[in-house]
Amino acid sequence: MSSSFPHTAISSWSGYIYQGKIALYHVLKLLAEGEDSGYELQLDSLEDFSIFRNGKVVSLHQVKAKKSDLFSGYSEAFEKLKGNSEKYFCDNAQFHLSTGIRDKSCLDIESECRPVKIYCYHDGNPYCKVKDVESFICFKIKKYYEDNSAPAWKLEDTYIEITKNYLDKIIVAKILFSHAEIHAGRYDRAVAFQERVKFEEFKSVLDMNLNSKGVGSEYYLFLIRRDIQNYYLEFCVENSIELCSVAEKLNNYVLSIETMDNDELIEFIKNIMPHREFKFDSLSDYKNSSLTRDEFKDAFLAILRELTKTDCECGKIIWNSNGLNYGPTIINSGPSSAGRICERIVSSSAKNNPSILYEIDSLITSDISVPSLEGAANNVVDVEDEFESRERIAAKITNWKKVSLVNIDSAKRDIND
């Protein structure tokens, strides 16, 4: 099989997120059943994911995260999995759904598509909703600990959440490595086929004391990356964004964000969140001073969807039109909040010091348009900072107040036309 590598979808970033989580759920299920020796997880090669044992494929898995509840929306994928089952001589072919199919029973589908089976989850349903996948994974982690007589502290919700995050890092690292190899010039089918994750890697995380690793800024930056993945997945499912030019554009943006180093990621978040101080040194910081679900989806991703593609480099996304530069934000407040938002941008930027404010003429929001921050933020005349003089801060504030806010519709007219 290695001489003729199968097609891989690994170059498409959007499909990875949900299927990676479902793959982790299934791995945990097998580990809880005592299946680990010689087992490996393969992502995006023979199928969306596959399980190998001692070098031989033992199961094939097709994963679909879609809103459709009609069989017609999945029939082609069922046929593909059925064909791959025959092609790779594997009778254990399982189909994973995020939405239940209402116009055809599981038994009828399985009868038509033998040997394909629709995967059933621990709650008895033949689907796992996008919003539930994280809690499903936590359930399987807890089940593994209970079955292996783990100490009580490992059964606490906080520890299970930490475990899930470290397990997720294994899959994310493998995907990012494969993308790096692809961009370095290696044939992507070969990369996807050869790069597998041994079950021992997952088991090692489950069996160690993760408290000894500690949680610091590196860990919280990982959580932010994970949040971006989850918000993007939800946005794509909610808006039925699949294989199209918009999906390709958004995939490229999100992949660029995910592959930023930590310094670039920090700069990126400061740039799209100029109205709040960004801190990430503690759990409290992460919960109170980071991106929120609605902001990221309703403002930032909506902006990227509606505007023509531009570059994402060094923590910045900037459009240039008629000599003016525009940058996206996560600001999703309504027009009545314009004054308050402008004041927050000026005062918070004195602490965050987002580099984009020195390069752009307009910040793009979901709904707010004001000709300049100055007109709406006159109350901000002085911000204290222990590291800079008042004169220097005052000069920055004067410069920042020249920046305008434009809503998505205005930005579309300015940039797309």
Short mmCIF file of C-alpha atoms in Angstrom, two decimals:
data_model
loop_
_atom_site.label_atom_id
_atom_site.label_comp_id
_atom_site.label_asym_id
_atom_site.label_seq_id
_atom_site.Cartn_x
_atom_site.Cartn_y
_atom_site.Cartn_z
CA MET A 1 0.00 0.00 0.00
CA SER A 2 2.88 2.38 0.71
CA SER A 3 3.85 2.47 -2.97
CA SER A 4 0.51 4.05 -3.92
CA PHE A 5 -0.63 6.38 -1.20
CA PRO A 6 -4.36 7.11 -0.88
CA HIS A 7 -5.92 10.52 -1.35
CA THR A 8 -5.68 12.76 1.68
CA ALA A 9 -7.76 15.77 2.75
CA ILE A 10 -5.11 16.91 5.21
CA SER A 11 -4.40 20.05 3.19
CA SER A 12 -7.90 21.27 4.16
CA TRP A 13 -7.67 22.65 7.70
CA SER A 14 -11.39 22.97 8.42
CA GLY A 15 -12.16 19.24 8.28
CA TYR A 16 -9.51 18.35 10.82
CA ILE A 17 -11.09 19.95 13.89
CA TYR A 18 -14.19 17.82 14.43
CA GLN A 19 -12.70 14.61 13.02
CA GLY A 20 -9.65 15.03 15.26
CA LYS A 21 -11.88 15.25 18.32
CA ILE A 22 -13.95 12.26 17.22
CA ALA A 23 -10.75 10.31 16.61
CA LEU A 24 -9.64 11.12 20.16
CA TYR A 25 -13.01 9.96 21.53
CA HIS A 26 -12.64 6.63 19.72
CA VAL A 27 -9.04 6.18 20.86
CA LEU A 28 -10.16 6.73 24.46
CA LYS A 29 -12.94 4.18 23.98
CA LEU A 30 -10.42 1.59 22.79
CA LEU A 31 -7.97 2.40 25.59
CA ALA A 32 -10.75 1.98 28.16
CA GLU A 33 -11.33 -1.46 26.65
CA GLY A 34 -7.66 -2.32 27.12
CA GLU A 35 -6.70 -1.98 23.45
CA ASP A 36 -3.30 -0.29 23.28
CA SER A 37 -0.41 -2.61 22.38
CA GLY A 38 0.55 -2.18 18.74
CA TYR A 39 -2.30 0.24 18.03
CA GLU A 40 -1.85 3.47 16.05
CA LEU A 41 -4.08 6.35 14.94
CA GLN A 42 -3.80 7.55 11.35
CA LEU A 43 -5.37 10.88 10.36
CA ASP A 44 -6.63 11.89 6.90
CA SER A 45 -5.27 9.16 4.70
CA LEU A 46 -7.17 5.93 4.08
CA GLU A 47 -10.14 7.73 5.60
CA ASP A 48 -10.83 10.73 7.84
CA PHE A 49 -9.13 8.60 10.45
CA SER A 50 -8.14 4.94 10.68
CA ILE A 51 -6.94 2.60 13.37
CA PHE A 52 -3.94 0.34 12.73
CA ARG A 53 -2.62 -2.58 14.73
CA ASN A 54 0.86 -3.94 14.08
CA GLY A 55 0.93 -2.12 10.76
CA LYS A 56 -2.42 -3.40 9.49
CA VAL A 57 -5.63 -1.39 9.25
CA VAL A 58 -8.33 -2.63 11.65
CA SER A 59 -10.99 0.09 11.20
CA LEU A 60 -11.88 2.93 8.84
CA HIS A 61 -13.79 6.03 9.98
CA GLN A 62 -15.63 8.65 7.94
CA VAL A 63 -16.60 11.79 9.91
CA LYS A 64 -19.14 14.43 8.91
CA ALA A 65 -19.94 17.63 10.82
CA LYS A 66 -22.95 19.03 8.96
CA LYS A 67 -26.34 20.58 9.74
CA SER A 68 -28.14 18.39 7.20
CA ASP A 69 -30.50 15.78 8.67
CA LEU A 70 -31.33 14.20 5.28
CA PHE A 71 -29.63 11.09 3.97
CA SER A 72 -29.06 12.76 0.60
CA GLY A 73 -26.54 15.04 2.29
CA TYR A 74 -24.38 12.03 3.21
CA SER A 75 -25.09 9.37 0.57
CA GLU A 76 -21.93 10.08 -1.41
CA ALA A 77 -19.77 9.85 1.73
CA PHE A 78 -21.40 6.54 2.71
CA GLU A 79 -20.60 5.16 -0.73
CA LYS A 80 -17.03 6.39 -0.44
CA LEU A 81 -16.56 4.63 2.89
CA LYS A 82 -18.14 1.46 1.51
CA GLY A 83 -15.74 1.60 -1.45
CA ASN A 84 -12.72 2.15 0.77
CA SER A 85 -13.77 -0.78 2.94
CA GLU A 86 -13.56 -3.01 -0.12
CA LYS A 87 -10.41 -1.35 -1.43
CA TYR A 88 -8.46 -1.78 1.80
CA PHE A 89 -10.00 -5.16 2.76
CA CYS A 90 -11.41 -3.81 6.03
CA ASP A 91 -14.91 -4.84 7.09
CA ASN A 92 -14.86 -2.56 10.15
CA ALA A 93 -16.03 0.70 8.54
CA GLN A 94 -17.76 3.23 10.78
CA PHE A 95 -19.58 6.44 9.91
CA HIS A 96 -19.65 9.31 12.43
CA LEU A 97 -22.42 11.93 12.34
CA SER A 98 -22.84 15.24 14.15
CA THR A 99 -26.54 15.39 13.28
CA GLY A 100 -29.07 12.56 13.27
CA ILE A 101 -30.55 11.52 9.91
CA ARG A 102 -34.35 11.80 10.09
CA ASP A 103 -35.57 10.48 6.74
CA LYS A 104 -33.94 7.05 6.89
CA SER A 105 -33.30 4.67 9.76
CA CYS A 106 -29.82 3.53 10.74
CA LEU A 107 -30.81 -0.07 9.99
CA ASP A 108 -31.93 0.81 6.47
CA ILE A 109 -28.76 2.79 5.78
CA GLU A 110 -26.53 0.02 7.10
CA SER A 111 -28.45 -2.57 5.08
CA GLU A 112 -27.83 -0.59 1.87
CA CYS A 113 -24.21 0.27 2.64
CA ARG A 114 -22.81 -2.95 4.10
CA PRO A 115 -20.38 -3.34 5.78
CA VAL A 116 -20.61 0.31 6.92
CA LYS A 117 -22.02 0.88 10.42
CA ILE A 118 -23.21 4.17 11.91
CA TYR A 119 -21.17 4.85 15.04
CA CYS A 120 -23.13 4.85 18.30
CA TYR A 121 -21.92 6.96 21.23
CA HIS A 122 -22.04 6.28 24.96
CA ASP A 123 -25.33 8.17 25.32
CA GLY A 124 -27.01 5.72 22.93
CA ASN A 125 -27.33 8.19 20.04
CA PRO A 126 -25.94 7.60 16.53
CA TYR A 127 -24.49 11.12 16.42
CA CYS A 128 -22.39 13.52 18.49
CA LYS A 129 -23.34 17.18 18.21
CA VAL A 130 -20.52 19.65 17.67
CA LYS A 131 -21.36 21.39 20.96
CA ASP A 132 -21.15 18.06 22.85
CA VAL A 133 -17.90 16.60 21.56
CA GLU A 134 -15.70 18.14 24.27
CA SER A 135 -17.91 16.80 27.08
CA PHE A 136 -18.05 13.39 25.38
CA ILE A 137 -14.25 13.24 25.40
CA CYS A 138 -14.20 14.16 29.09
CA PHE A 139 -16.70 11.35 29.76
CA LYS A 140 -14.34 8.83 28.14
CA ILE A 141 -11.35 10.15 30.07
CA LYS A 142 -13.22 9.74 33.34
CA LYS A 143 -14.32 6.25 32.28
CA TYR A 144 -10.69 5.30 31.63
CA TYR A 145 -9.64 6.57 35.06
CA GLU A 146 -12.50 4.81 36.82
CA ASP A 147 -11.80 1.52 35.04
CA ASN A 148 -8.13 1.74 35.98
CA SER A 149 -8.74 2.63 39.66
CA ALA A 150 -7.15 6.07 39.33
CA PRO A 151 -6.80 8.21 42.50
CA ALA A 152 -9.72 10.46 43.36
CA TRP A 153 -7.94 13.66 42.31
CA LYS A 154 -7.76 12.38 38.74
CA LEU A 155 -11.56 12.16 38.66
CA GLU A 156 -12.01 15.84 39.43
CA ASP A 157 -13.46 17.91 36.58
CA THR A 158 -10.54 20.35 36.54
CA TYR A 159 -7.99 17.57 36.17
CA ILE A 160 -10.04 15.79 33.47
CA GLU A 161 -10.18 19.08 31.52
CA ILE A 162 -6.39 19.42 31.74
CA THR A 163 -6.01 15.82 30.59
CA LYS A 164 -8.25 16.48 27.59
CA ASN A 165 -6.18 19.48 26.60
CA TYR A 166 -2.89 17.55 26.73
CA LEU A 167 -4.41 14.70 24.70
CA ASP A 168 -5.70 17.20 22.16
CA LYS A 169 -2.20 18.66 21.85
CA ILE A 170 -0.95 15.30 20.55
CA ILE A 171 -3.37 15.36 17.63
CA VAL A 172 -2.87 19.07 16.89
CA ALA A 173 0.91 18.61 16.89
CA LYS A 174 0.64 15.74 14.40
CA ILE A 175 -1.57 17.73 12.04
CA LEU A 176 0.66 20.81 12.20
CA PHE A 177 3.76 18.66 11.60
CA SER A 178 2.13 17.13 8.53
CA HIS A 179 1.24 20.58 7.19
CA ALA A 180 4.82 21.77 7.72
CA GLU A 181 6.13 18.75 5.81
CA ILE A 182 3.68 19.40 2.98
CA HIS A 183 4.74 23.03 2.67
CA ALA A 184 8.37 21.90 2.73
CA GLY A 185 7.68 20.00 -0.50
CA ARG A 186 6.96 16.44 0.58
CA TYR A 187 4.07 14.69 -1.16
CA ASP A 188 1.08 15.08 1.13
CA ARG A 189 -0.34 11.58 0.56
CA ALA A 190 2.92 10.02 1.72
CA VAL A 191 3.05 12.30 4.76
CA ALA A 192 -0.49 11.51 5.86
CA PHE A 193 -0.10 7.76 5.35
CA GLN A 194 3.20 7.40 7.17
CA GLU A 195 2.60 9.77 10.08
CA ARG A 196 0.65 7.89 12.77
CA VAL A 197 0.24 8.33 16.50
CA LYS A 198 0.97 5.34 18.73
CA PHE A 199 -1.65 4.70 21.37
CA GLU A 200 1.18 4.64 23.91
CA GLU A 201 1.45 8.43 23.51
CA PHE A 202 -2.15 8.90 24.65
CA LYS A 203 -1.80 6.32 27.39
CA SER A 204 1.33 8.03 28.69
CA VAL A 205 -0.61 11.28 29.19
CA LEU A 206 -3.47 9.46 30.90
CA ASP A 207 -1.18 7.59 33.27
CA MET A 208 1.16 10.43 34.28
CA ASN A 209 0.57 13.07 36.96
CA LEU A 210 -0.11 16.15 34.84
CA ASN A 211 -0.06 18.36 37.94
CA SER A 212 3.71 18.00 37.90
CA LYS A 213 3.81 19.71 34.49
CA GLY A 214 2.21 22.87 35.84
CA VAL A 215 0.09 25.34 33.88
CA GLY A 216 1.59 28.62 32.75
CA SER A 217 1.41 31.06 29.86
CA GLU A 218 2.35 28.34 27.34
CA TYR A 219 -0.63 26.24 28.46
CA TYR A 220 -3.09 29.14 28.33
CA LEU A 221 -1.90 30.12 24.85
CA PHE A 222 -2.65 26.55 23.81
CA LEU A 223 -6.16 26.93 25.23
CA ILE A 224 -6.62 30.07 23.14
CA ARG A 225 -5.54 28.19 20.01
CA ARG A 226 -8.01 25.44 20.92
CA ASP A 227 -10.78 28.01 21.38
CA ILE A 228 -10.06 29.45 17.94
CA GLN A 229 -10.37 25.95 16.45
CA ASN A 230 -13.67 25.29 18.24
CA TYR A 231 -15.18 28.67 17.35
CA TYR A 232 -14.19 28.17 13.72
CA LEU A 233 -15.74 24.69 13.65
CA GLU A 234 -18.99 26.04 15.09
CA PHE A 235 -19.02 28.93 12.60
CA CYS A 236 -18.57 26.58 9.64
CA VAL A 237 -21.33 24.21 10.80
CA GLU A 238 -23.76 27.00 11.71
CA ASN A 239 -23.26 28.72 8.35
CA SER A 240 -23.00 25.51 6.27
CA ILE A 241 -19.54 26.49 5.02
CA GLU A 242 -18.11 23.42 3.32
CA LEU A 243 -16.12 22.90 0.12
CA CYS A 244 -16.17 26.30 -1.61
CA SER A 245 -14.00 29.34 -2.17
CA VAL A 246 -15.15 30.87 1.13
CA ALA A 247 -14.17 27.71 3.01
CA GLU A 248 -10.76 27.71 1.35
CA LYS A 249 -10.23 31.36 2.25
CA LEU A 250 -11.22 30.85 5.89
CA ASN A 251 -9.16 27.64 6.13
CA ASN A 252 -6.07 29.54 5.04
CA TYR A 253 -6.64 32.30 7.58
CA VAL A 254 -7.21 29.91 10.49
CA LEU A 255 -4.26 27.73 9.52
CA SER A 256 -2.05 30.84 9.43
CA ILE A 257 -3.24 31.73 12.94
CA GLU A 258 -2.70 28.19 14.25
CA THR A 259 0.87 28.08 12.92
CA MET A 260 1.89 31.41 14.46
CA ASP A 261 4.58 31.20 17.11
CA ASN A 262 3.61 32.40 20.58
CA ASP A 263 4.89 35.96 20.11
CA GLU A 264 2.97 36.32 16.85
CA LEU A 265 -0.18 34.87 18.44
CA ILE A 266 0.02 37.37 21.31
CA GLU A 267 0.44 40.24 18.86
CA PHE A 268 -2.42 38.93 16.73
CA ILE A 269 -4.84 38.82 19.67
CA LYS A 270 -3.86 42.32 20.79
CA ASN A 271 -4.50 43.55 17.25
CA ILE A 272 -8.00 42.07 16.91
CA MET A 273 -8.96 42.86 20.52
CA PRO A 274 -7.92 46.52 20.91
CA HIS A 275 -10.82 47.32 23.26
CA ARG A 276 -9.66 45.01 26.09
CA GLU A 277 -6.38 44.42 27.87
CA PHE A 278 -5.05 40.99 26.93
CA LYS A 279 -3.60 38.89 29.79
CA PHE A 280 -2.98 35.15 29.87
CA ASP A 281 -0.84 34.31 32.90
CA SER A 282 -3.54 32.62 34.95
CA LEU A 283 -6.85 30.81 34.65
CA SER A 284 -8.60 34.01 35.71
CA ASP A 285 -6.83 35.94 32.93
CA TYR A 286 -7.78 33.28 30.41
CA LYS A 287 -11.45 33.36 31.41
CA ASN A 288 -11.80 37.14 31.72
CA SER A 289 -9.28 38.69 29.31
CA SER A 290 -9.37 36.53 26.21
CA LEU A 291 -11.44 35.95 23.07
CA THR A 292 -15.09 35.08 23.52
CA ARG A 293 -17.14 32.75 21.34
CA ASP A 294 -19.68 35.30 20.07
CA GLU A 295 -17.09 38.01 19.40
CA PHE A 296 -14.84 35.72 17.39
CA LYS A 297 -17.68 34.25 15.32
CA ASP A 298 -20.03 37.21 14.90
CA ALA A 299 -17.36 39.83 14.23
CA PHE A 300 -13.94 38.45 13.30
CA LEU A 301 -14.93 35.38 11.25
CA ALA A 302 -17.86 37.27 9.70
CA ILE A 303 -15.42 39.98 8.57
CA LEU A 304 -13.04 37.43 7.04
CA ARG A 305 -15.94 35.73 5.27
CA GLU A 306 -17.30 38.93 3.71
CA LEU A 307 -14.08 40.63 2.60
CA THR A 308 -11.73 39.68 -0.20
CA LYS A 309 -8.72 37.58 0.77
CA THR A 310 -5.62 39.33 2.06
CA ASP A 311 -2.39 38.20 3.71
CA CYS A 312 -1.97 37.16 7.33
CA GLU A 313 1.61 37.86 8.38
CA CYS A 314 3.47 38.55 11.62
CA GLY A 315 0.30 38.65 13.70
CA LYS A 316 -1.51 41.08 11.40
CA ILE A 317 -4.31 40.92 8.84
CA ILE A 318 -4.48 44.16 6.83
CA TRP A 319 -6.44 45.18 3.73
CA ASN A 320 -5.31 48.14 1.62
CA SER A 321 -7.81 50.04 -0.51
CA ASN A 322 -7.31 53.44 -2.13
CA GLY A 323 -4.30 54.12 0.03
CA LEU A 324 -6.06 53.31 3.29
CA ASN A 325 -5.34 50.31 5.56
CA TYR A 326 -8.04 48.32 7.35
CA GLY A 327 -7.72 45.76 10.16
CA PRO A 328 -10.32 43.30 11.54
CA THR A 329 -11.45 43.13 15.16
CA ILE A 330 -13.65 40.95 17.36
CA ILE A 331 -15.80 43.97 18.32
CA ASN A 332 -19.44 42.89 17.95
CA SER A 333 -21.21 45.56 20.01
CA GLY A 334 -24.07 47.59 18.54
CA PRO A 335 -23.96 51.27 17.48
CA SER A 336 -25.29 52.44 20.86
CA SER A 337 -22.03 51.25 22.42
CA ALA A 338 -19.82 53.28 20.08
CA GLY A 339 -18.64 55.84 22.63
CA ARG A 340 -17.87 53.28 25.28
CA ILE A 341 -16.00 51.05 22.80
CA CYS A 342 -13.92 53.96 21.51
CA GLU A 343 -12.92 54.91 25.04
CA ARG A 344 -11.96 51.33 25.79
CA ILE A 345 -9.83 51.09 22.63
CA VAL A 346 -7.84 54.18 23.53
CA SER A 347 -7.35 53.30 27.21
CA SER A 348 -6.69 49.58 26.64
CA SER A 349 -4.29 50.22 23.78
CA ALA A 350 -2.08 52.25 26.07
CA LYS A 351 -1.47 48.99 27.94
CA ASN A 352 -1.66 46.44 25.11
CA ASN A 353 0.21 48.67 22.63
CA PRO A 354 -1.14 46.79 19.58
CA SER A 355 1.19 47.37 16.65
CA ILE A 356 -1.65 47.48 14.14
CA LEU A 357 -2.84 50.88 15.41
CA TYR A 358 0.35 52.39 13.96
CA GLU A 359 -0.37 50.91 10.53
CA ILE A 360 -4.11 51.17 9.90
CA ASP A 361 -6.60 53.91 9.22
CA SER A 362 -9.74 51.98 10.14
CA LEU A 363 -10.68 49.14 12.49
CA ILE A 364 -13.47 46.91 11.16
CA THR A 365 -16.26 45.96 13.59
CA SER A 366 -19.50 44.06 13.12
CA ASP A 367 -21.85 47.06 13.49
CA ILE A 368 -20.12 50.24 14.69
CA SER A 369 -18.99 53.06 12.40
CA VAL A 370 -17.46 56.31 13.69
CA PRO A 371 -15.28 58.75 11.70
CA SER A 372 -12.56 58.78 14.36
CA LEU A 373 -11.91 57.57 17.86
CA GLU A 374 -11.27 61.18 18.83
CA GLY A 375 -14.88 62.24 18.46
CA ALA A 376 -16.13 59.42 20.68
CA ALA A 377 -13.28 59.10 23.15
CA ASN A 378 -12.59 62.67 24.26
CA ASN A 379 -12.89 61.57 27.88
CA VAL A 380 -9.64 59.63 27.59
CA VAL A 381 -6.86 62.18 27.99
CA ASP A 382 -4.47 60.41 30.32
CA VAL A 383 -3.57 56.77 30.99
CA GLU A 384 -1.00 55.80 33.59
CA ASP A 385 1.70 53.26 32.76
CA GLU A 386 4.67 52.50 34.98
CA PHE A 387 6.94 51.83 31.99
CA GLU A 388 6.27 54.93 29.86
CA SER A 389 6.22 58.68 30.41
CA ARG A 390 2.96 60.59 30.32
CA GLU A 391 4.23 62.58 27.35
CA ARG A 392 4.88 59.44 25.29
CA ILE A 393 1.49 57.96 26.17
CA ALA A 394 -0.22 61.24 25.32
CA ALA A 395 1.47 61.23 21.89
CA LYS A 396 0.24 57.68 21.27
CA ILE A 397 -3.32 58.57 22.30
CA THR A 398 -3.31 61.54 19.94
CA ASN A 399 -2.22 59.27 17.08
CA TRP A 400 -4.72 56.51 17.90
CA LYS A 401 -7.63 58.94 18.05
CA LYS A 402 -7.25 59.51 14.28
CA VAL A 403 -8.28 55.90 13.62
CA SER A 404 -11.87 55.33 12.52
CA LEU A 405 -14.25 52.41 13.06
CA VAL A 406 -16.17 50.95 10.12
CA ASN A 407 -18.81 48.24 10.13
CA ILE A 408 -18.73 45.18 7.87
CA ASP A 409 -21.07 46.65 5.25
CA SER A 410 -19.00 49.82 4.92
CA ALA A 411 -15.78 47.81 4.75
CA LYS A 412 -17.23 45.66 1.95
CA ARG A 413 -18.00 48.76 -0.10
CA ASP A 414 -14.55 50.24 0.55
CA ILE A 415 -12.50 47.08 0.01
CA ASN A 416 -14.44 44.69 -2.25
CA ASP A 417 -15.76 47.18 -4.82
#
